[in-house]
XYZ file of C-alpha atoms in Angstrom:
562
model
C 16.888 17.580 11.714
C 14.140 15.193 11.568
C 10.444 16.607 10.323
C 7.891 15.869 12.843
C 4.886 18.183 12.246
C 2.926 17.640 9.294
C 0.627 19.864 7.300
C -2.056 19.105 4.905
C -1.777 19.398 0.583
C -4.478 22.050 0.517
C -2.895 24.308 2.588
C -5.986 24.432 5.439
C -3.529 23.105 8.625
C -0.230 22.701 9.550
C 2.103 21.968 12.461
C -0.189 18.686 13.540
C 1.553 15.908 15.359
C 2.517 12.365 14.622
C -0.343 11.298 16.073
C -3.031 13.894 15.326
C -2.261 13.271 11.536
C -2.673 8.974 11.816
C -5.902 9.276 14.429
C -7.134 12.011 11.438
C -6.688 10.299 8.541
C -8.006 12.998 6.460
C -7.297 16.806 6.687
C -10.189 19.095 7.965
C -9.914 20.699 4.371
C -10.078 17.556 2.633
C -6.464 17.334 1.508
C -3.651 14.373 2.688
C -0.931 15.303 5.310
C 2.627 15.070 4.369
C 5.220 16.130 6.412
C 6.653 19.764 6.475
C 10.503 18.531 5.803
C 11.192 15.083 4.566
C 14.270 14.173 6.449
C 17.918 13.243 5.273
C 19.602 9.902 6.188
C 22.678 10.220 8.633
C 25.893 10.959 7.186
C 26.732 7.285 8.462
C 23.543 5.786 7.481
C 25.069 3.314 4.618
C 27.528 1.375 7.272
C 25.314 2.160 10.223
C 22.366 0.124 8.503
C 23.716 -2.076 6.712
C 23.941 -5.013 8.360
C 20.168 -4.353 10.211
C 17.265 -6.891 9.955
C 13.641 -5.627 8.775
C 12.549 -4.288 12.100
C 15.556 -2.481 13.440
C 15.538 -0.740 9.972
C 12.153 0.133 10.292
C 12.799 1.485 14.057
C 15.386 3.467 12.278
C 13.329 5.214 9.415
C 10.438 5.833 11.512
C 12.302 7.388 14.063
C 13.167 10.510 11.460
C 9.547 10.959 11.373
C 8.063 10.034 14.806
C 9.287 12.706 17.812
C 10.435 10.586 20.582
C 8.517 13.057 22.205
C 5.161 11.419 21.023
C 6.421 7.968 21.259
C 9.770 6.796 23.246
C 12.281 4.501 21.552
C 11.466 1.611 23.569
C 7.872 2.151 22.797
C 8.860 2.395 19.199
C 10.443 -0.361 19.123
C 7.717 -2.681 20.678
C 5.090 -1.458 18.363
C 7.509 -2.456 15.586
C 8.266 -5.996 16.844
C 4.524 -6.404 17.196
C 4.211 -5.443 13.560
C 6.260 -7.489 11.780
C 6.365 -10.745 14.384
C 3.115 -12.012 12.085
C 4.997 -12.451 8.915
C 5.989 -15.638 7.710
C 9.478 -15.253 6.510
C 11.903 -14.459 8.307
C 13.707 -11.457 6.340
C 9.898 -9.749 6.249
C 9.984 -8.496 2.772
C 12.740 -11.130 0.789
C 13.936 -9.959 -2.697
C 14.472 -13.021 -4.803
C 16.529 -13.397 -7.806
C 14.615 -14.145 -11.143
C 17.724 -13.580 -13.787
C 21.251 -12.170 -12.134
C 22.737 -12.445 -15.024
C 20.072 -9.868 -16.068
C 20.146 -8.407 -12.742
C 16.745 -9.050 -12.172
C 14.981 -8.813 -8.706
C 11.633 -9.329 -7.523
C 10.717 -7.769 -3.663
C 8.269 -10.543 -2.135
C 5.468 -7.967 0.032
C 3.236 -10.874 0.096
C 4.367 -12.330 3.356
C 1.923 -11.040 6.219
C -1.147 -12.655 7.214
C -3.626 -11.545 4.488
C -0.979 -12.672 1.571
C -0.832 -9.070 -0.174
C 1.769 -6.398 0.049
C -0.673 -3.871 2.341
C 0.094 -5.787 5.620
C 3.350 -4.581 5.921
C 1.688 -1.045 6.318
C -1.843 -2.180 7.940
C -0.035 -4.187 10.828
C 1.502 -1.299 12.084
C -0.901 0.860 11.917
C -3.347 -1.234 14.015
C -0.738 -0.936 16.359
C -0.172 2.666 16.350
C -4.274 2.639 16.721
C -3.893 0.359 19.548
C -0.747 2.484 21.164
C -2.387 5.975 20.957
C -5.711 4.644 22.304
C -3.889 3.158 25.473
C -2.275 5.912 26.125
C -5.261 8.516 26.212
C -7.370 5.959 28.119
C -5.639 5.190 31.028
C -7.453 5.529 33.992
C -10.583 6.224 32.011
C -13.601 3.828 31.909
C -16.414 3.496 30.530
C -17.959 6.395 27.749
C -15.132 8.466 29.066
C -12.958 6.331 27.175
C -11.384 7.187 23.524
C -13.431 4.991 21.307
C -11.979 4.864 17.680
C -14.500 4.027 14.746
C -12.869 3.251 11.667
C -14.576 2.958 8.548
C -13.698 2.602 5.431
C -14.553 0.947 1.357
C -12.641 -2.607 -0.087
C -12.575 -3.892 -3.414
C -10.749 -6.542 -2.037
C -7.217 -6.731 -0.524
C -7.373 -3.345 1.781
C -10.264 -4.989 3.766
C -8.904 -7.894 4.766
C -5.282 -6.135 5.510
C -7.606 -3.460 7.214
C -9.228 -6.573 9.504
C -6.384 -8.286 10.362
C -4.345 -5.281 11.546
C -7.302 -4.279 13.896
C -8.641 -7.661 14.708
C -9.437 -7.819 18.721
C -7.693 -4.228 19.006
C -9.034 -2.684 22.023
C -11.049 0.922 21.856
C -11.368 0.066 18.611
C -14.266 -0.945 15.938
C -14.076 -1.507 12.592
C -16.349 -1.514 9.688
C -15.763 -2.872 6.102
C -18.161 -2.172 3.413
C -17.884 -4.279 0.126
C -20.044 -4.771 -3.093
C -21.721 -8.075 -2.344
C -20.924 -11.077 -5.024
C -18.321 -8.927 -6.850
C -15.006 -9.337 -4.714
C -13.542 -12.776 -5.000
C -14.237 -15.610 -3.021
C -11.168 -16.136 -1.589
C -11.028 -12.535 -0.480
C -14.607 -12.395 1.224
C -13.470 -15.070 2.987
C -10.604 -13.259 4.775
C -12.916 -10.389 5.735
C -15.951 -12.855 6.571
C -14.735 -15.814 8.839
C -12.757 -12.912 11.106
C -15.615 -13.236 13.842
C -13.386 -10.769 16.649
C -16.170 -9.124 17.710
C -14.170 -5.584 17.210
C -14.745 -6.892 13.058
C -17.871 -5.874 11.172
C -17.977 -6.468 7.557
C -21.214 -5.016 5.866
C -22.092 -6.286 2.376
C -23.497 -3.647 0.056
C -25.814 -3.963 -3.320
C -24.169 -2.194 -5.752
C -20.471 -1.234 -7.180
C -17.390 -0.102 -5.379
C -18.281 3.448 -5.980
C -21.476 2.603 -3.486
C -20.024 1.972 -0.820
C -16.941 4.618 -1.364
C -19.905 6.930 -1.414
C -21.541 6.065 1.922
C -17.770 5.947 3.470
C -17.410 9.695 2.025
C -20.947 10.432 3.554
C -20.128 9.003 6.999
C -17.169 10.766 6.761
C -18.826 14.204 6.553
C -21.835 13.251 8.512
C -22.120 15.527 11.558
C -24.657 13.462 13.502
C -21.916 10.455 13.381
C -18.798 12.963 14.163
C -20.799 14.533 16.821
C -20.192 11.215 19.014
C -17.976 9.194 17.239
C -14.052 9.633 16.797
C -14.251 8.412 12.702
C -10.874 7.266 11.206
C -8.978 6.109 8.227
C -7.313 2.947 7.289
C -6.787 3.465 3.835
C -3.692 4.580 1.805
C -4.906 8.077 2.608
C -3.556 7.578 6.165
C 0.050 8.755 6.101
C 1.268 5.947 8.663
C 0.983 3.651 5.398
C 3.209 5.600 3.450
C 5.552 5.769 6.191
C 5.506 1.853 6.674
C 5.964 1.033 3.476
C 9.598 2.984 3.367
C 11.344 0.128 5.415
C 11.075 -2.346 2.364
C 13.033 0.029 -0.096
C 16.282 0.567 2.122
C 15.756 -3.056 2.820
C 15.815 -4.666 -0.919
C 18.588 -2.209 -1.285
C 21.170 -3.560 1.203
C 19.919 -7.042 0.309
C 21.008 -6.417 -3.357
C 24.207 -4.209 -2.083
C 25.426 -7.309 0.438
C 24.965 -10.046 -2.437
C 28.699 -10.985 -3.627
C 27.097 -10.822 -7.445
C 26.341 -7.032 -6.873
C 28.955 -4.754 -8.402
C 29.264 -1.619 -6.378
C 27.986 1.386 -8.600
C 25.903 -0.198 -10.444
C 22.712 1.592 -10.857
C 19.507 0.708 -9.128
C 15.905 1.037 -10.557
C 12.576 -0.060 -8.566
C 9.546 -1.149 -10.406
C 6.397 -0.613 -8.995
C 3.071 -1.978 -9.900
C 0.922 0.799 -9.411
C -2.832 2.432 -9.322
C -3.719 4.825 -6.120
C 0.216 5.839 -6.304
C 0.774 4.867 -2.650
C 3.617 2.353 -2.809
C 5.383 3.797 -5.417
C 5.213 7.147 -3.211
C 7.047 5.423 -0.039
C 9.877 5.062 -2.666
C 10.131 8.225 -3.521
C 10.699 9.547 0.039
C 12.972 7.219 0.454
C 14.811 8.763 -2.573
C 14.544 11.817 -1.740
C 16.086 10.861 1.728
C 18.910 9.918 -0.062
C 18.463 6.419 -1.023
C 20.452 5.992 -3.940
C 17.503 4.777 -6.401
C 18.305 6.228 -9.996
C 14.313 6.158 -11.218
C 11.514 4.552 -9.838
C 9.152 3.125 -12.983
C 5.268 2.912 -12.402
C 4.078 0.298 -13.470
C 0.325 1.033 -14.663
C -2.436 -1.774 -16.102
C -4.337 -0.205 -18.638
C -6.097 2.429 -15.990
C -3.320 4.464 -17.025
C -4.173 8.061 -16.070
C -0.345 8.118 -14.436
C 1.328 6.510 -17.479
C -0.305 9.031 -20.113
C 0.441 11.974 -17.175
C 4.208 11.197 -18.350
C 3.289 10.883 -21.996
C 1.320 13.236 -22.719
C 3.587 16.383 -21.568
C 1.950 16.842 -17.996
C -1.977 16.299 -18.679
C -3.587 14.440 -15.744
C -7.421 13.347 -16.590
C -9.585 10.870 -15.936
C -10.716 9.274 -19.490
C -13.589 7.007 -18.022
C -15.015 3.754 -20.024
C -18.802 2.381 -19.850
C -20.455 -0.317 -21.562
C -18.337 -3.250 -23.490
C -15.520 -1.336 -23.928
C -14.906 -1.870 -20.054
C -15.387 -5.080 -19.965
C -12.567 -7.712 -19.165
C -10.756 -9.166 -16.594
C -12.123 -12.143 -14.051
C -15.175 -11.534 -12.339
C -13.563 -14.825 -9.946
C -11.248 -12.694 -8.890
C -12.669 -8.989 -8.216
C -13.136 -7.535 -11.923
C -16.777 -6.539 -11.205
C -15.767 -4.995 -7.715
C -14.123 -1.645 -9.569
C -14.856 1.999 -9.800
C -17.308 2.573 -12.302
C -15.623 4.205 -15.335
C -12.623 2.355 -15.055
C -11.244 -0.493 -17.724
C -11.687 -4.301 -15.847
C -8.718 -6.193 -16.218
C -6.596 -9.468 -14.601
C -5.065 -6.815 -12.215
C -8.399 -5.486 -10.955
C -5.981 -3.689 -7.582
C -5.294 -1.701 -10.277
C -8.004 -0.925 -11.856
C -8.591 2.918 -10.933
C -9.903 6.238 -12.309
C -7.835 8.313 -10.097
C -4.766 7.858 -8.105
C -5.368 9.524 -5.125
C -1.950 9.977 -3.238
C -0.674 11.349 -6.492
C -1.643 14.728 -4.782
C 1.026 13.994 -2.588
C 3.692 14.080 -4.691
C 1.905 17.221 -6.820
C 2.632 19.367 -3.308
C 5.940 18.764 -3.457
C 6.322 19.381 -7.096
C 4.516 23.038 -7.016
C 6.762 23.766 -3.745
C 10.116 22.504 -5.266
C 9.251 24.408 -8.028
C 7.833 27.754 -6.648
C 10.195 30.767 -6.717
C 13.323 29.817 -4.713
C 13.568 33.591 -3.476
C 10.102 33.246 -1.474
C 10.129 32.384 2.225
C 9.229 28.300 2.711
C 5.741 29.961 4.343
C 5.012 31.802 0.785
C 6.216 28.198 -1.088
C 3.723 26.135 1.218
C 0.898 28.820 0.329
C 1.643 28.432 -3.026
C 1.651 24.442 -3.542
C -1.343 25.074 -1.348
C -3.160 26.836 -4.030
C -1.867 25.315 -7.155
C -3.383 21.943 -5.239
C -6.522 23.152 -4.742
C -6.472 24.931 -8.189
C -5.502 21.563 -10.064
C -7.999 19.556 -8.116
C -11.082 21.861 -8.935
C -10.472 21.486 -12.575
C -10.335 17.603 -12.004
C -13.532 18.180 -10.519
C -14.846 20.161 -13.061
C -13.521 19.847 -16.107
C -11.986 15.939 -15.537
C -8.245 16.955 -16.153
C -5.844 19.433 -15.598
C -1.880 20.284 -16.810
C 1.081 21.311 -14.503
C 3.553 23.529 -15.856
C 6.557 22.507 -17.652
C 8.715 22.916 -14.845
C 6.686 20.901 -12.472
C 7.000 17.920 -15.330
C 10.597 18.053 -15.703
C 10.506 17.776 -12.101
C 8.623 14.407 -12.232
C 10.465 13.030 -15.368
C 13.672 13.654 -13.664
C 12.506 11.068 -10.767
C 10.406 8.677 -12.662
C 9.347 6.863 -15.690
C 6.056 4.876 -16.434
C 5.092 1.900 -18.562
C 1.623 1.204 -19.667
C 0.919 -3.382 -19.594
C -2.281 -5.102 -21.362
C -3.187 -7.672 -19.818
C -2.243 -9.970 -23.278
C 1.669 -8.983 -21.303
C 0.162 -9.979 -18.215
C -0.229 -13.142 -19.309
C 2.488 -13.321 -21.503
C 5.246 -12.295 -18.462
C 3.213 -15.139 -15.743
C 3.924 -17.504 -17.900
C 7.453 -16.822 -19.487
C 8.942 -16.688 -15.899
C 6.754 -20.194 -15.153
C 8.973 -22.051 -18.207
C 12.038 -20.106 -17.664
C 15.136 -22.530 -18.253
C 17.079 -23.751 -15.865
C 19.464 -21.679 -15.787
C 17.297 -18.715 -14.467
C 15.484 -20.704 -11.890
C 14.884 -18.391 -8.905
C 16.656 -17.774 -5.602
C 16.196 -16.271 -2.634
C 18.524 -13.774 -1.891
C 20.222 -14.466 1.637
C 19.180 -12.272 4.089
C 20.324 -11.181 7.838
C 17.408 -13.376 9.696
C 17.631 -16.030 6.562
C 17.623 -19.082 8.865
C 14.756 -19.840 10.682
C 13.837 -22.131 13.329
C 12.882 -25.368 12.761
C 9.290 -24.700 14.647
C 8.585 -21.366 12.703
C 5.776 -22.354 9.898
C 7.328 -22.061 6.590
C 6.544 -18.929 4.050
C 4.054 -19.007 1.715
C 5.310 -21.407 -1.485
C 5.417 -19.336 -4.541
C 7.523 -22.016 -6.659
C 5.621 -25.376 -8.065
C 7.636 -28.449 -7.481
C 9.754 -28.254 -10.802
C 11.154 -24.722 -9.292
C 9.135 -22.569 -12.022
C 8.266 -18.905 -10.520
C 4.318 -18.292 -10.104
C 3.799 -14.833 -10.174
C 0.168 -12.872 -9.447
C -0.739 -10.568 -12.291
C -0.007 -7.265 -10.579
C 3.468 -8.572 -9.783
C 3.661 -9.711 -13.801
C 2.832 -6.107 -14.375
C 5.644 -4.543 -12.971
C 7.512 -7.327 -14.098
C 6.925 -6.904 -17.377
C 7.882 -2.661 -17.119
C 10.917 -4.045 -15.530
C 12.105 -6.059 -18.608
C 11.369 -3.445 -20.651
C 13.300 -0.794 -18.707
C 15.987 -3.453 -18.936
C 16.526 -3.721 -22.186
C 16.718 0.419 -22.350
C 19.178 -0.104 -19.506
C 21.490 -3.118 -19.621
C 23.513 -2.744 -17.244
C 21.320 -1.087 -14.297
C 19.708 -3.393 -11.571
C 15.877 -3.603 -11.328
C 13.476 -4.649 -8.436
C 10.877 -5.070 -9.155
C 7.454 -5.114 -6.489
C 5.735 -8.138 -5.998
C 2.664 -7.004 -4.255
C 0.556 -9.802 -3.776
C 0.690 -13.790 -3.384
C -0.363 -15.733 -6.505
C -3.450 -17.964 -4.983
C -5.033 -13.910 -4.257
C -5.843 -14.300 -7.933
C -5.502 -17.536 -8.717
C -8.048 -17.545 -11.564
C -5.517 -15.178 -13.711
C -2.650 -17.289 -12.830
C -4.736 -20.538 -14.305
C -5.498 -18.329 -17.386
C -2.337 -18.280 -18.057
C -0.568 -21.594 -16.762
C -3.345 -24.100 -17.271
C -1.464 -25.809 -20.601
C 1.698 -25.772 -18.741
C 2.822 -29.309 -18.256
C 3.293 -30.096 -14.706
C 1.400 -27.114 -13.714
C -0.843 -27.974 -10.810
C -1.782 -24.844 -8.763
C -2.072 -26.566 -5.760
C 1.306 -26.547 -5.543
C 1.578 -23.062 -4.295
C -1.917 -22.470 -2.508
C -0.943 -21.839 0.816
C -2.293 -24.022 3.545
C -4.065 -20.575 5.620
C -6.596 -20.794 2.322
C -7.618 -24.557 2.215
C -11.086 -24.720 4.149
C -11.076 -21.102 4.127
C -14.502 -20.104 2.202
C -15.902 -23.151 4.480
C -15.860 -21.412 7.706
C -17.985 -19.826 9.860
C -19.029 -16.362 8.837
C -20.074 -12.968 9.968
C -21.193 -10.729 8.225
C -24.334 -7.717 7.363
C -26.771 -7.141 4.483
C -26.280 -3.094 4.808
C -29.716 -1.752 3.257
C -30.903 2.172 3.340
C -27.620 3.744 2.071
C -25.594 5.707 3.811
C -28.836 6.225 6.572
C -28.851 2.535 7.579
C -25.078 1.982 7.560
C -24.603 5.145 9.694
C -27.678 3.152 11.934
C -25.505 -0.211 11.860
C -21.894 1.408 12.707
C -24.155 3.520 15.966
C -25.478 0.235 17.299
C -22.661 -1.989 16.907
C -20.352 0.480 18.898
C -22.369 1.591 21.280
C -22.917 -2.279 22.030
C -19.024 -3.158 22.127
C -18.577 0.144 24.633
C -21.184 -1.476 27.010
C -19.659 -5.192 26.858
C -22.131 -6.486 25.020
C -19.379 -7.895 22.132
């Protein structure tokens, strides 16, 4: 039977709908809601789906979690079609051979309309946004209506995902905050030159961690929740976790329907990873039944989930100031981090914590708890060992789970630890691959296209060479490696965001290449784009005048005035 209430990790609420936990965001008790039974897959769910393009898959897996009791089929299915009609390709999510001889596969995410692997989760959640509010304003008008206010913190690629899944989304405003001058250009631009007047994108002085802070403050504020419905549109929302399922069950029958693939051979996924979200979706799906043999996590070298694994269950933050954090590109995001954290090519990546790792922690103290308990005394339990593990993070910067609970992990995953010397190394060794290995699309259900669709995003120069981003190169290079442990096992590996998001990495590494010419693969929604018009807010007085800002700018859009 399908699980359809969800609780929170700290143990403060549980039986919450569907829709209660993606309006919320963000348990009362400050934990992140999973749901109370992760579903199996139909007995029949290997022929039944086999043969199923992106979205009717997706209508599929979301159905195990979404009650058609909160939102019909047919509904379902809409919001779904509305989701994924933006993309550019027309398989969604394509997995591409690099090396079949190798049995190497890389899963293109990088399709949507922001270029980057979150608008495969962001898209639908604007819609579910847009559903819900519908729904509980009809007939309303004016202040009676539902008004959603969702705020949240970018380094980069969430905000724009974040814009352009709410863009012009009605009973809804949204508010960006950024470190001014330290995201890249290209990536300002996407938030900036939205002008829907739903879109408010508020430059801040100061770090990432600034304007995390003043999100956490608003979030807590009770002058702003007093009469404003705040929300969450970062990987903390479950409906992102959820979306991001469809892609693994998808790569899989693309692999299983090639006529290279040799049934029974085993499958890995690689996953380039830092707040643990992504790689999370695919471990649901495993657990549902998905017949993944590990999932690797791929870290840069931020690697509090690598040395987790390594160092026998020990989970702490090791924070770096000064020059020994110094690297990465400051062109593309490096100065835009978490303070404390090492800068690096992948700066996505570059974290101190990885937040929905409590996620997977809950299930780990509950599968492990004793067996003879009631599943009321087991939730109670992970409850507490939660809270328990996260207060010593608090306090003390680390904490270690039992030796059962890391068994548990190991038996499910692996990690790999890449400098960004590898990242480099790994852009360009699949760049001057021979011949031989030159990539190809693997054909999928919706492969041909019609001849007025625009074409996908180019990710090949014109002498067929690969151009892969550096957080792609990441898991990439954890993918060889696992290879060459594992011969004869399949790996696909995560491509998470198109190259021209960091196109100052990809130079770094391809600019001696003969014939290399980046232009080549910029797509043509980026040419002009930092030259357009733009909106956007000097946000001065902290979290007092950005609480000021957010009051004025809805209370203007609820009378019309937007």
């Amino acid at each position: 039977m399908a699980s359809q209430r969800y609780l929170s990790t700290r143990g403060g609420s549980s039986g919450l709908s569907f829709e209660e936990v993606v309006l919320k965001g963000l348990a009362a008790d400050g934990g992140l809601f999973i749901p109370e039974e992760i579903p199996a897959l139909p007995s029949s769910w290997e022929s039944d789906w086999r043969h199923l393009s992106f979205e009717d898959l997706a209508f599929e897996i979301l159905s195990l979690y979404i009650s058609p009791r909160e939102i019909p089929s047919e509904d379902l299915r809409r919001i779904v079609g509305r989701s994924y009609s933006t993309f550019r390709h027309p398989d969604v999510t394509p997995l591409v051979a690099l090396d079949e001889e190798k049995q190497l596969y890389l899963l293109e995410l990088f399709h949507g309309p922001t270029f980057a692997f979150k608008d495969v989760a962001l898209q639908f959640l604007g819609n579910l946004f847009e559903y819900f509010l519908v729904r509980r304003n009809q007939g309303k008008a004016g202040k009676e209506r539902h008004h959603l206010t969702v705020i949240g913190a970018t380094s980069g690629d969430t905000g724009s995902a974040a814009i352009y899944g709410l863009r012009g989304k009605k009973d809804v405003s949204i508010f960006i905050l950024y470190p001014k001058g330290r995201v890249s250009k290209i990536q300002e631009a996407q938030m900036t030159t939205v002008l829907d007047p739903n879109v408010h994108c508020l430059s801040v002085e100061g770090s990432f961690d600034d304007c995390q802070d003043i999100v956490k403050a608003l979030f807590a504020d009770e002058d702003l929740n007093a009469t404003h419905n705040v929300a969450a549109v970062n990987s903390i929302n479950w409906a992102r976790i959820l979306a991001q399922m469809t892609y693994y069950f998808h790569s899989y029958f693309s692999l299983t329907r090639s006529p290279t693939f040799v049934s029974g051979t085993e499958i890995r996924f690689v996953v380039p990873s830092g707040n643990f979200g992504d790689i999370l979706a695919g471990w649901f799906t495993k657990r549902m039944g998905l017949p993944a043999s590990k999932l690797i996590i791929a870290t840069n070298a931020n690697d509090i989930l690598d040395r987790f694994f390594k160092s026998g269950g020990h989970y702490s933050k090791e924070p770096m100031h000064g020059a020994a954090a110094e690297g990465g590109l400051p062109a593309d995001g490096a100065k835009a981090h978490s303070a404390g954290v090492q800068e690096t090519l992948s700066p996505a990546m570059d974290i101190l914590v990885s937040s929905n790792f409590e996620r997977l922690l809950w299930y780990l103290a509950f599968g492990t708890a004793n067996p003879a308990d009631s599943v009321a005394a087991r939730r109670k339990v992970a409850g507490e060992t939660i809270r328990t593990w996260l207060d010593e993070l608090k306090r003390r910067g680390g904490f270690s789970v039992g030796e059962d609970v890391l068994d548990a992990a190991v038996g499910e995953f692996e990690s790999e630890r890449v400098g960004d010397d590898e990242t480099v190394t790994t852009i360009r060794r699949f760049y001057t691959a021979s011949t031989s290995t030159t990539p190809t699309t693997v054909p999928g259900l919706n492969s041909t296209s019609n001849a007025t669709d625009p074409p996908p995003p180019k990710t090949k120069a014109q002498n067929g060479r690969y151009v892969l981003d550096p957080h792609s190169a990441i898991g990439l290079t954890a993918a060889l490696r696992s290879s060459a442990r594992n011969p004869h096992a399949a790996h696909i590996s995560l491509a998470t965001a198109h190259p021209a998001k960091f196109s100052n990495a990809v130079d770094l590494a391809l600019k001696d290449e003969q014939g290399y010419d980046f232009g080549q693969v910029l797509p043509q929604e980026f040419v002009g784009l930092e030259e357009r018009e733009r909106r956007v807010t000097d946000a001065d007085g902290g979290m007092v005048g950005v609480r000021e800002i957010v009051k004025a700018e809805v209370e203007a859009e609820v009378r019309g005035e937007r």
